[in-house]
XYZ file of C-alpha atoms in Angstrom:
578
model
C 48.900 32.930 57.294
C 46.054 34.980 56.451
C 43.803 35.914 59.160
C 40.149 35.009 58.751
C 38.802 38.458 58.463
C 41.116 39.107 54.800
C 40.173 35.821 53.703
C 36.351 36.591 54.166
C 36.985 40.041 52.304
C 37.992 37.787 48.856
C 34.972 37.489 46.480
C 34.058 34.171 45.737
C 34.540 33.337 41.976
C 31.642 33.162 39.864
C 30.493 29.607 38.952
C 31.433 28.971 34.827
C 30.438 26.251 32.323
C 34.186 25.163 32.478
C 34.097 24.587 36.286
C 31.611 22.288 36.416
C 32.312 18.449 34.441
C 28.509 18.086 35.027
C 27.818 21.103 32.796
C 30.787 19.852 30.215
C 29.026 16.763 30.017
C 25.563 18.622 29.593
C 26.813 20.945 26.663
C 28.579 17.750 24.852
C 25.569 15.976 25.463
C 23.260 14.622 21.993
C 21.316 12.337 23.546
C 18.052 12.293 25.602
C 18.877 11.230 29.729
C 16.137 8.982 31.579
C 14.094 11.649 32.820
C 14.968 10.768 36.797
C 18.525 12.208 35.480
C 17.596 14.575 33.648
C 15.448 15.643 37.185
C 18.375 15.581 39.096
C 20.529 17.682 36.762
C 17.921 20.413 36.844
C 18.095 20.381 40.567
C 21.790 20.679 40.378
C 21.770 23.825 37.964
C 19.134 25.687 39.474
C 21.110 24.923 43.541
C 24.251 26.215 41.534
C 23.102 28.237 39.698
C 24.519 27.509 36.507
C 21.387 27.741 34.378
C 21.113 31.298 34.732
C 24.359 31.588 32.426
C 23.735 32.313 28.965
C 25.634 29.492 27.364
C 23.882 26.622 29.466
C 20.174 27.613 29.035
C 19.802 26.820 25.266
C 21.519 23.303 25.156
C 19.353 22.656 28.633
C 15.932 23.510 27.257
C 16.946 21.229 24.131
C 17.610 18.645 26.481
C 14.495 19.522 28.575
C 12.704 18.627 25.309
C 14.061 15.514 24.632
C 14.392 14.141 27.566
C 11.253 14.325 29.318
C 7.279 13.246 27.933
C 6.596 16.396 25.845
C 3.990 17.443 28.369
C 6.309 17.816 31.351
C 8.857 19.353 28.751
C 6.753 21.864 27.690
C 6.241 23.000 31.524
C 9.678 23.045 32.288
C 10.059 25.272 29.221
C 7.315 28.038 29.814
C 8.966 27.899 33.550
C 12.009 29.029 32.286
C 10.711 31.465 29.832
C 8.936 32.917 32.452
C 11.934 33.726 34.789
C 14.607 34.319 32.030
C 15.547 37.951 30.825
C 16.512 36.204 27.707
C 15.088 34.567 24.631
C 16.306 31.284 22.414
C 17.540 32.037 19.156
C 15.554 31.017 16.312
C 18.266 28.179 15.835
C 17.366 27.399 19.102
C 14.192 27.311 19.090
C 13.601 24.841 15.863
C 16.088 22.588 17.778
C 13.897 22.307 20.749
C 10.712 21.935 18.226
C 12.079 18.929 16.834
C 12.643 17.520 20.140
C 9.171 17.911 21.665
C 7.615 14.458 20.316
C 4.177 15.766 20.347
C 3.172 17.790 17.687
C 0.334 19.580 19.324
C 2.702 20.542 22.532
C 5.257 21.945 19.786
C 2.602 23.981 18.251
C 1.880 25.729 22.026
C 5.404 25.951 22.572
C 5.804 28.213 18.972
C 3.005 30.155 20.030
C 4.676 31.079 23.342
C 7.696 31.981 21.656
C 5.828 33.863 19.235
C 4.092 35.587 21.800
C 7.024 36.669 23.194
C 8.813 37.830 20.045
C 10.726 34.782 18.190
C 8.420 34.623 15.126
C 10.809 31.608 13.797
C 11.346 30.839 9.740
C 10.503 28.473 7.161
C 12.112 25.639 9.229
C 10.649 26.252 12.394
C 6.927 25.221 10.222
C 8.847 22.356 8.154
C 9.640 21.232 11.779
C 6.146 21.129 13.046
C 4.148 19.066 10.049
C 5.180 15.379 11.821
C 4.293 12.617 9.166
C 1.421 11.747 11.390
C -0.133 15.599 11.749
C -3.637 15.303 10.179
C -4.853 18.155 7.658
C -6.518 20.491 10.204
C -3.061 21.051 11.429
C -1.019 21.400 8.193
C -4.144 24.068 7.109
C -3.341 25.877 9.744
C 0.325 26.261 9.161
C -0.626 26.427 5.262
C -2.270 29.468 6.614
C 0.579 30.547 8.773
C 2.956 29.947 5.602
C 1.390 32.115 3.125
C 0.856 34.859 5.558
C 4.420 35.009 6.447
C 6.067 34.581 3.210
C 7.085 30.928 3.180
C 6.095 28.828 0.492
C 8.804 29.963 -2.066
C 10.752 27.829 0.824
C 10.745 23.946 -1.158
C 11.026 22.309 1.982
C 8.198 23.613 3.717
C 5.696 23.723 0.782
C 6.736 20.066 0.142
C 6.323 18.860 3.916
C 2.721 20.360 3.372
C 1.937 18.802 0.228
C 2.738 15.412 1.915
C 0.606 16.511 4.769
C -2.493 17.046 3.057
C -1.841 13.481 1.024
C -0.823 11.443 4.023
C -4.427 12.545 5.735
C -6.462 12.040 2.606
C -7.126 15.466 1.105
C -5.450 15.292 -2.155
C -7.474 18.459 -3.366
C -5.556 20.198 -0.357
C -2.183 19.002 -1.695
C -3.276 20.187 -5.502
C -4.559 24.057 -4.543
C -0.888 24.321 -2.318
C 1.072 22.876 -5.495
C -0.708 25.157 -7.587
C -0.028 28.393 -5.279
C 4.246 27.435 -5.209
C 5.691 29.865 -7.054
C 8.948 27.371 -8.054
C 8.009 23.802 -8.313
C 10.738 21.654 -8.682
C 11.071 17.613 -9.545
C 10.454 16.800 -5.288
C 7.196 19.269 -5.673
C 5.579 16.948 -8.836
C 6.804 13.901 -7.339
C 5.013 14.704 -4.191
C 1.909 15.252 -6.138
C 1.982 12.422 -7.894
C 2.585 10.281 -4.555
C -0.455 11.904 -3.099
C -2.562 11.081 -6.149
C -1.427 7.364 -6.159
C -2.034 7.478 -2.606
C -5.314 8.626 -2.332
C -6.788 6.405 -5.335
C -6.106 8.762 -8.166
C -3.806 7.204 -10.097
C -5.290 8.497 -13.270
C -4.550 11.494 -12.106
C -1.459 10.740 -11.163
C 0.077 9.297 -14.901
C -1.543 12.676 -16.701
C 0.867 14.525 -14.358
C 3.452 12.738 -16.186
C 2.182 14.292 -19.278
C 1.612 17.900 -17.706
C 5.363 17.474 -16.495
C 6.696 16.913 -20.277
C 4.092 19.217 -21.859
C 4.589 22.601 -20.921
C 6.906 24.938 -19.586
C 8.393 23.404 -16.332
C 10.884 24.251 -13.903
C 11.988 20.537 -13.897
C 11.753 17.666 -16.008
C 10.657 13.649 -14.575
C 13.808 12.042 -12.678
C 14.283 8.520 -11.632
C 11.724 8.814 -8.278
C 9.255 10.034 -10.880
C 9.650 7.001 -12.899
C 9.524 4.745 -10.101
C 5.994 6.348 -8.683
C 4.601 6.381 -12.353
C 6.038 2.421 -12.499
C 4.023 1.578 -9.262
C 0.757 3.557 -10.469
C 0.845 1.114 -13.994
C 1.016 -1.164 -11.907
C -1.821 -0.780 -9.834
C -3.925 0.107 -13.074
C -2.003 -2.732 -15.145
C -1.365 -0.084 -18.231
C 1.250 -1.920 -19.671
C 1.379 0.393 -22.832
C 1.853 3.587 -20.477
C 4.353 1.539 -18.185
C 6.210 1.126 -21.024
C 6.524 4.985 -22.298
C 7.676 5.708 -18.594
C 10.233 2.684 -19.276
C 11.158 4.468 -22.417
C 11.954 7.438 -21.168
C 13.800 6.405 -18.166
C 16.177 4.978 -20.393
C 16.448 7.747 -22.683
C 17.443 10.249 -19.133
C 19.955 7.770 -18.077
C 17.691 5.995 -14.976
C 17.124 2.708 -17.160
C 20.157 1.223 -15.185
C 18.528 2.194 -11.830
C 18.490 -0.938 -9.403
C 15.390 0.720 -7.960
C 13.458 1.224 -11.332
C 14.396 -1.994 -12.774
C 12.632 -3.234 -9.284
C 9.716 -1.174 -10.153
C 9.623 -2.485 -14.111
C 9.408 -6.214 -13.059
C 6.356 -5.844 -11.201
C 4.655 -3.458 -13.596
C 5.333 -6.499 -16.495
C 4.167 -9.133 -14.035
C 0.839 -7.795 -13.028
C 0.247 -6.839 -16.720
C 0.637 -10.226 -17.518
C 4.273 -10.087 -19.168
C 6.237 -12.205 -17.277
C 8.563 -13.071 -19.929
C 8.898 -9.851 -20.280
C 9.853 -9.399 -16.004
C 11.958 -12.225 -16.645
C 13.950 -10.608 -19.114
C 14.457 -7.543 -17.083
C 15.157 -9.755 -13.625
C 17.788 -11.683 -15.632
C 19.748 -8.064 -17.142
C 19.943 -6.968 -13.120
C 23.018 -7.713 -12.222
C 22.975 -8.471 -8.973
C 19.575 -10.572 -7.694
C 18.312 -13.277 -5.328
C 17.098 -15.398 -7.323
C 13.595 -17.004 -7.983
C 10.806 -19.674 -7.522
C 11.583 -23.610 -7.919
C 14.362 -23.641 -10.753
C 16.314 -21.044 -8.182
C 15.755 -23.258 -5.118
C 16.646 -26.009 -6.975
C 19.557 -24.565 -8.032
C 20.415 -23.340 -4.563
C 20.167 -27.407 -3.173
C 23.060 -28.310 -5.905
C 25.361 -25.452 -4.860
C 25.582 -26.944 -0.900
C 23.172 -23.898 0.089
C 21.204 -24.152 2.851
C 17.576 -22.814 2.358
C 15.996 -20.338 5.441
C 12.376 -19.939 6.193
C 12.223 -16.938 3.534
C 13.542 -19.064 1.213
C 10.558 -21.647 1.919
C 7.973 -19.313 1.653
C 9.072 -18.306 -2.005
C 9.396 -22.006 -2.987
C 5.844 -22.547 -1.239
C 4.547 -19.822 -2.573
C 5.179 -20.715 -5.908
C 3.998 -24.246 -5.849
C 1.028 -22.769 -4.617
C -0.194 -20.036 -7.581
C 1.003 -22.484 -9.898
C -1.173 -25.443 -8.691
C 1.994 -28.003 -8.121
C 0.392 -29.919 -5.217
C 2.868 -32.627 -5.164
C 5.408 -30.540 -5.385
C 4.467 -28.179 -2.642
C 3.873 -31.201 -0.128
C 7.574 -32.426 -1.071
C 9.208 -29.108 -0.197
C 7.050 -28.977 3.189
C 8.215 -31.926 4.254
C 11.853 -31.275 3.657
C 11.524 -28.537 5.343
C 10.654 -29.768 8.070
C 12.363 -33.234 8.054
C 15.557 -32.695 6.094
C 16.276 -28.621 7.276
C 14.871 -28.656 10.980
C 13.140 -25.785 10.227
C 9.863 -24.740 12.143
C 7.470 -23.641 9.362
C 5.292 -20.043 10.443
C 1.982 -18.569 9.346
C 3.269 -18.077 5.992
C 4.235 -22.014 5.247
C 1.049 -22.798 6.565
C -0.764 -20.538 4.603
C 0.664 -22.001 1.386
C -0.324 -25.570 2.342
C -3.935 -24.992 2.995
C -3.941 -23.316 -0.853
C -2.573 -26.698 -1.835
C -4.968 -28.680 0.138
C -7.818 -26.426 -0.918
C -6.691 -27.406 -4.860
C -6.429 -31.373 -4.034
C -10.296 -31.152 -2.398
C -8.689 -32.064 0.925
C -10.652 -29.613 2.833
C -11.240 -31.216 6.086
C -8.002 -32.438 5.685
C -7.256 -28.231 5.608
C -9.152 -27.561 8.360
C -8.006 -30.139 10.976
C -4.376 -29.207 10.397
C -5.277 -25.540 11.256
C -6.943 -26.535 14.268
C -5.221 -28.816 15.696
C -1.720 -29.653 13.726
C -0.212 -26.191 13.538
C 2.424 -25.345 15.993
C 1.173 -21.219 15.274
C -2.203 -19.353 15.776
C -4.148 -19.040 12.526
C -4.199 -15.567 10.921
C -7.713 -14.154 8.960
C -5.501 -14.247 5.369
C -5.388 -18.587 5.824
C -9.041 -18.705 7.591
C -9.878 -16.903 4.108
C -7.834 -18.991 2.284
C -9.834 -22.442 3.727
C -13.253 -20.293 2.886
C -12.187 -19.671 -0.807
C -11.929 -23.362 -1.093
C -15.359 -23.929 0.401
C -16.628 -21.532 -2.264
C -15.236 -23.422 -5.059
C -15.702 -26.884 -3.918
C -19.492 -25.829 -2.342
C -18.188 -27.075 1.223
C -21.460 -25.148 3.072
C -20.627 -26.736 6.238
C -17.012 -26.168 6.672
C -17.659 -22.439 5.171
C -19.933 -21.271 7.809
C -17.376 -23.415 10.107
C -14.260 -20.941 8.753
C -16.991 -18.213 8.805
C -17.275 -18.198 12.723
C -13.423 -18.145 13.204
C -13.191 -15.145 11.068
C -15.624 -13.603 12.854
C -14.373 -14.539 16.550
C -10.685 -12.765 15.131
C -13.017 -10.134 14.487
C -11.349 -9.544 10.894
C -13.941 -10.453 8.620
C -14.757 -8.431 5.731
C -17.152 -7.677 3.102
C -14.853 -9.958 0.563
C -15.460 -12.811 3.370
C -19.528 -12.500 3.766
C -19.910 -12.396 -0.537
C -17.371 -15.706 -0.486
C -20.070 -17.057 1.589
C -22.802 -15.950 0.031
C -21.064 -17.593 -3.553
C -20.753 -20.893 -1.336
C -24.428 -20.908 -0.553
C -25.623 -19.637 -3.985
C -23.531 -22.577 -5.325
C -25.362 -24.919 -3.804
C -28.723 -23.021 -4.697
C -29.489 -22.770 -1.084
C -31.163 -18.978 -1.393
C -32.617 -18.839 1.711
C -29.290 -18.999 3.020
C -28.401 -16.602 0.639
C -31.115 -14.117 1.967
C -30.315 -14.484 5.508
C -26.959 -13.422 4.799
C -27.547 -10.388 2.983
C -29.883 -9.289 5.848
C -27.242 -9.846 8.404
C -25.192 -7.672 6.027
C -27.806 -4.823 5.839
C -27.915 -5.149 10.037
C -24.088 -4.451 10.258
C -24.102 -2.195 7.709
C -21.365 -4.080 5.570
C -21.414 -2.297 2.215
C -19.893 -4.643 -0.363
C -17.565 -2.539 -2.731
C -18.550 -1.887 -6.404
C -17.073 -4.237 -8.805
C -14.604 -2.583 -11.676
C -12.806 -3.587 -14.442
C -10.402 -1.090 -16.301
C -8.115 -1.798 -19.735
C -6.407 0.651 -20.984
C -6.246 2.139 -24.698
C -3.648 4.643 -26.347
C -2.090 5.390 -23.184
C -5.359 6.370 -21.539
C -7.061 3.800 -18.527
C -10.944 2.977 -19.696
C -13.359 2.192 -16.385
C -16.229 -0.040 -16.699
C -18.651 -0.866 -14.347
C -21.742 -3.098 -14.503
C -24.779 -1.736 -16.829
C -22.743 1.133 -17.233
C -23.960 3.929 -19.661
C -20.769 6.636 -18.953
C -18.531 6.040 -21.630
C -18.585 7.843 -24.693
C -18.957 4.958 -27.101
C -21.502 2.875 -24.681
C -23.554 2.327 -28.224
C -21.000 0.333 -29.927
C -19.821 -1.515 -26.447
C -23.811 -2.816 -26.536
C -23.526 -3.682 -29.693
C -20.529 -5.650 -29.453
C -21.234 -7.492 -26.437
C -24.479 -8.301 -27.791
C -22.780 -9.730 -30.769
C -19.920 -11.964 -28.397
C -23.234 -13.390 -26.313
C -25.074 -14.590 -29.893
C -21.595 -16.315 -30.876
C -21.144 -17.958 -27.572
C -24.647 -19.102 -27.157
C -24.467 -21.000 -30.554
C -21.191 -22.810 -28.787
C -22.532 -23.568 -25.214
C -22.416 -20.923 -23.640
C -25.300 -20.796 -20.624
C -25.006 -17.552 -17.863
C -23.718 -19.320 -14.202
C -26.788 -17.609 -12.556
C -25.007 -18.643 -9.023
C -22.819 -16.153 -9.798
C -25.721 -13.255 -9.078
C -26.460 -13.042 -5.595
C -29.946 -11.072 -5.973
C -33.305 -12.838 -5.197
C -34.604 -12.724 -9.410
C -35.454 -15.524 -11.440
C -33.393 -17.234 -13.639
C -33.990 -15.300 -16.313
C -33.861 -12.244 -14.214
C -30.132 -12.993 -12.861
C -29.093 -14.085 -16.857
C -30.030 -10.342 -17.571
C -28.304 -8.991 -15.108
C -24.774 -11.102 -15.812
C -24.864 -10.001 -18.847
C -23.701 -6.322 -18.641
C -21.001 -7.790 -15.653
C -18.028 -5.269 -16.181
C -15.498 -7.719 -17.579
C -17.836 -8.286 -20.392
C -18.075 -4.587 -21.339
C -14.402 -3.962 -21.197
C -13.886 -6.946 -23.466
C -16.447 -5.560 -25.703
C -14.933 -2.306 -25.687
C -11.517 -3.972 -26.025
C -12.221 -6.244 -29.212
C -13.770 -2.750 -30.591
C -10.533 -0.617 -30.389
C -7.473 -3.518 -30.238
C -5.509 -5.268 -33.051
C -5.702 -8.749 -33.580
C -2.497 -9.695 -32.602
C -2.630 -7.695 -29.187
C -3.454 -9.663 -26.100
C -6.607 -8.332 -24.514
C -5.480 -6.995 -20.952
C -7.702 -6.307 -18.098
C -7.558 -4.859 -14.431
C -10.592 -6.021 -11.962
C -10.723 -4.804 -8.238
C -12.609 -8.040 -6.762
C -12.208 -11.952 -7.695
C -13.354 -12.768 -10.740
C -16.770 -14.247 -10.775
C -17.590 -17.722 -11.881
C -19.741 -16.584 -14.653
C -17.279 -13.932 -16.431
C -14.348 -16.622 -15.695
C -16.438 -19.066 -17.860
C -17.841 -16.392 -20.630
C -14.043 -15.114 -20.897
C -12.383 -19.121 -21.385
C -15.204 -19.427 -23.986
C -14.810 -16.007 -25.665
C -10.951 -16.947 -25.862
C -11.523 -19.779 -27.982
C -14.237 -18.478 -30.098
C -12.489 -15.433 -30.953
C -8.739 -16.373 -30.962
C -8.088 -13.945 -28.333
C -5.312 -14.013 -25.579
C -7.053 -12.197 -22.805
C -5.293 -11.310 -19.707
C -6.972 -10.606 -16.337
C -5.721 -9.121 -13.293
C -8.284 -10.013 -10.097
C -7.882 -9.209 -6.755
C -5.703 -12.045 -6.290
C -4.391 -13.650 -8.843
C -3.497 -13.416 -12.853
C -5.793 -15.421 -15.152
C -4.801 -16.380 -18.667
C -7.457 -17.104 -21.153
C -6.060 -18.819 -24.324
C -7.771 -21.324 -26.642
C -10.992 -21.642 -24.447
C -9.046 -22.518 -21.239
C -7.257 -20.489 -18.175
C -4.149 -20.735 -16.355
C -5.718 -21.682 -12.965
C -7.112 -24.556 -14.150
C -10.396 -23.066 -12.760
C -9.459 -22.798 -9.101
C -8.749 -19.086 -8.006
């Protein structure tokens, strides 16, 4: 046996990663610990230790990272920095930047590295523009970028451009496409994202053009035709929608699930819903649709969900079937055992609203339903005070809107309507000046229609557009012709203390009528008239445009705010509730 003194002569090994099955478990590791574990596993490598070895300290400073609120990370980190001969690759370091979870506390960390040395690559910036980073930050590492060399890198100038649009400043995301030396298809689809996104979709469908019009370094694929899809839609320019259509079947994408998607509701908010139809029926596999589906779904022993209510509900509602609706609500509830939600409800007080049952409404929202009302039904039961001139009951609805504290400027001019249809002005007046107190700005009423591929915007009185003489002129001539058949302004529909023949002047030049002026000027016959307005229809362009459609022989079709209104032969699809 060995004596004591030989044995305390025999050097003690050196502790290795292999040795310890805490630090194999550390380096296999991918996933964050509860920071208490994480605590105690520091304590263990620094008694041991072990994190002074050069194969442990990256994967624990990742882990650091991840594991702990990016605060206390980012101490743990410049602790270790401070007392360590060596640095983190640059590998390592954008793997311990994408850990950190706030953005700001990755930025210091990058400048300590920096500081040190590490200046990092095109990823290590990529890494730091989060999706919720505002533009002060992505200007800065724009700045950092073009300093350094980066923004041939696609990924990084890219992650900008969506920077600068997902914090408003779409001129910021123009000036950095504009400075990339190779844009590709992601670069212009970015672009054109940002436009729609930030209310330029104008902008965004001439990009389309620019794309196919000059030298480019790539050509419009499918994601370009979708975005394009979705800004027609939002502008309701059918004829462009349909060039983008075109084209995506000439490339190949025309059998795209995800375009088809975005054709059907391009058609359907243009007003072609034979034309969505079509399209919906050619996909070949879908979920079906509306009452003839459901109905369909009952025969074939298929039980119908709550999703599957809402649709049916849904429908019944925009198409005025009160009956209808009421039957499927109560088998819902009595035949299925289902619970209806906010949603079902919803749909029933439009019904009610159309039958005139509008205390009927109300009670059932206050004291029937087995879920707290949200603002979108409390609207809902104030659109039908509007059209049925419930005052009471709309300054009833009024205060519950206003306790959820989600009214808005839409809700205050649905009340004002109420009052003005009454002819109760001095109603009218004090709500305007509670308006004016709160500083509630009502938004600027619009109406586009679009021409030869190019989107026309009217306003009221407006003197912009190029050919304002002949608009006049026209819509001078429609007023004479609908005068001599009935025709007499709805002067409720102007909110502004004037006389009566003060508010008929002012009606006249409402938006719609312009853009239907300027519509009969440059359309064919045969073509529907098709229209785009950003607020609800008002009562006295709804009644001018049912008359004009008779008088003239014109299919007009307009998109509100919320809902599609066909004018044919003097009358309109919603039956004059909307």
């Amino acid at each position: 046996m060995a004596s004591p003194s030989r044995l305390a002569r025999v050097p003690r090994p050196r502790p290795t990663p292999a040795s310890s099955p805490v630090v194999a478990a550390l380096l296999a590791s991918a996933s964050p610990l509860p920071a208490r574990r994480f605590l105690q596993l520091h304590a263990h490598l620094l008694r041991t230790g072990l994190l002074a070895l050069s194969p442990i300290a990256p994967a624990f400073l990742s882990l650091a990272a991840a594991s702990l609120p990016s605060r206390r990370a980012l101490a743990v980190l410049d602790h270790h920095l401070a007392s360590s001969a060596s640095l983190p690759s640059t590998f390592q370091c954008n793997s311990i930047l994408r850990a950190l979870s706030d953005p700001a506390d990755a930025l210091r960390f990058l400048r300590r590295m920096r500081a040190l040395g590490r200046r990092g690559n095109a990823f290590t910036l990529a890494i730091l523009l989060a999706p919720r980073c505002g533009p002060a930050h992505a200007r800065q590492l724009h700045a950092n970028a073009v300093a350094e060399g980066h923004l041939r890198d696609a990924l990084l100038a890219t992650s900008l451009m969506g920077c600068y649009a997902n914090g408003g400043d779409g001129d910021g995301a123009r000036k950095l496409f504009e400075e990339m030396p190779v844009r590709d298809a992601v670069a212009w689809n970015v672009l054109i994202a940002s436009c729609a996104r930030n209310r330029r979709t104008k902008d965004a469908l001439k990009l389309f053009e620019e794309m196919r019009g000059r030298e480019t370094e790539a050509e419009p694929d499918d994601v370009t035709c979708i975005l394009l899809l979705q800004a027609c839609t939002n502008l309701g320019a059918l004829d462009f929608g349909e060039r983008v259509w075109a084209y995506a079947q000439e490339r190949g994408y025309g059998g795209e699930l995800k375009v088809r998607n975005s054709l059907i509701p391009m058609y359907s908010r243009c007003g072609c819903v034979e034309k969505a139809y079509r399209v919906f029926c050619e996909i070949p596999q879908k979920r079906g649709d509306a009452i003839s589906a459901f109905e369909e779904m009952i025969r074939s022993d298929v039980a119908p969900d709550e999703q599957t209510f809402t649709g049916v509900l849904s429908a019944c509602s925009h198409s005025g079937l009160v009956d209808e609706g009421f039957r499927f609500f109560d088998m819902m509830r009595c035949e299925y055992r289902l619970k209806p939600n906010v949603c079902h409800y919803g749909c029933i007080v439009d019904l009610m609203g159309r039958a005139g049952l509008l205390d009927e409404a109300y009670e059932l929202v206050t004291k029937e339903m087995r879920v707290t009302p949200d603002a979108t039904i409390w609207r809902t039961l104030l659109g039908a005070c509007r059209i049925h001139g419930h005052v009471d009951l709309g300054e009833r609805v009024m205060g519950h809107l206003i306790e959820l504290k989600a009214q808005q400027a839409g809700d205050y001019v649905l009340l004002l309507n109420t009052y003005a249809a009454v002819g109760d002005w001095n109603k009218v007046a004090e709500v305007r000046k509670l308006m004016q107190e709160k500083g509630i700005q009502t938004t600027p009423g619009c109406t586009t229609v679009e021409y030869n591929g190019e989107v026309h915007e009217f306003i009221a009185d407006d003197d912009a557009h190029p050919r304002k003489v002949e608009i006049y002129d026209k819509l001078n001539e429609i007023n004479r012709h609908l005068r001599i058949a009935g025709y007499v302004p709805n002067v409720s529909s102007e909110l502004h203390d004037l006389d009566s023949e003060g508010k008929e002047s002012a009606l006249t030049f409402h938006s719609e009528k312009l853009a239907i002026a300027f519509a009969l000027l440059v359309a064919p016959q045969h073509r529907p008239i098709r229209l785009a307005k950003n607020l609800r229809v008002c009562v006295d362009c709804h009644n001018f445009t049912k008359l004009f459609s008779g008088i003239y022989k014109r299919l007009v079709i307009v998109r509100d705010r919320t809902r599609f209104h066909h004018f044919e032969g003097g009358k309109c699809s919603c039956n004059d509730y909307w």
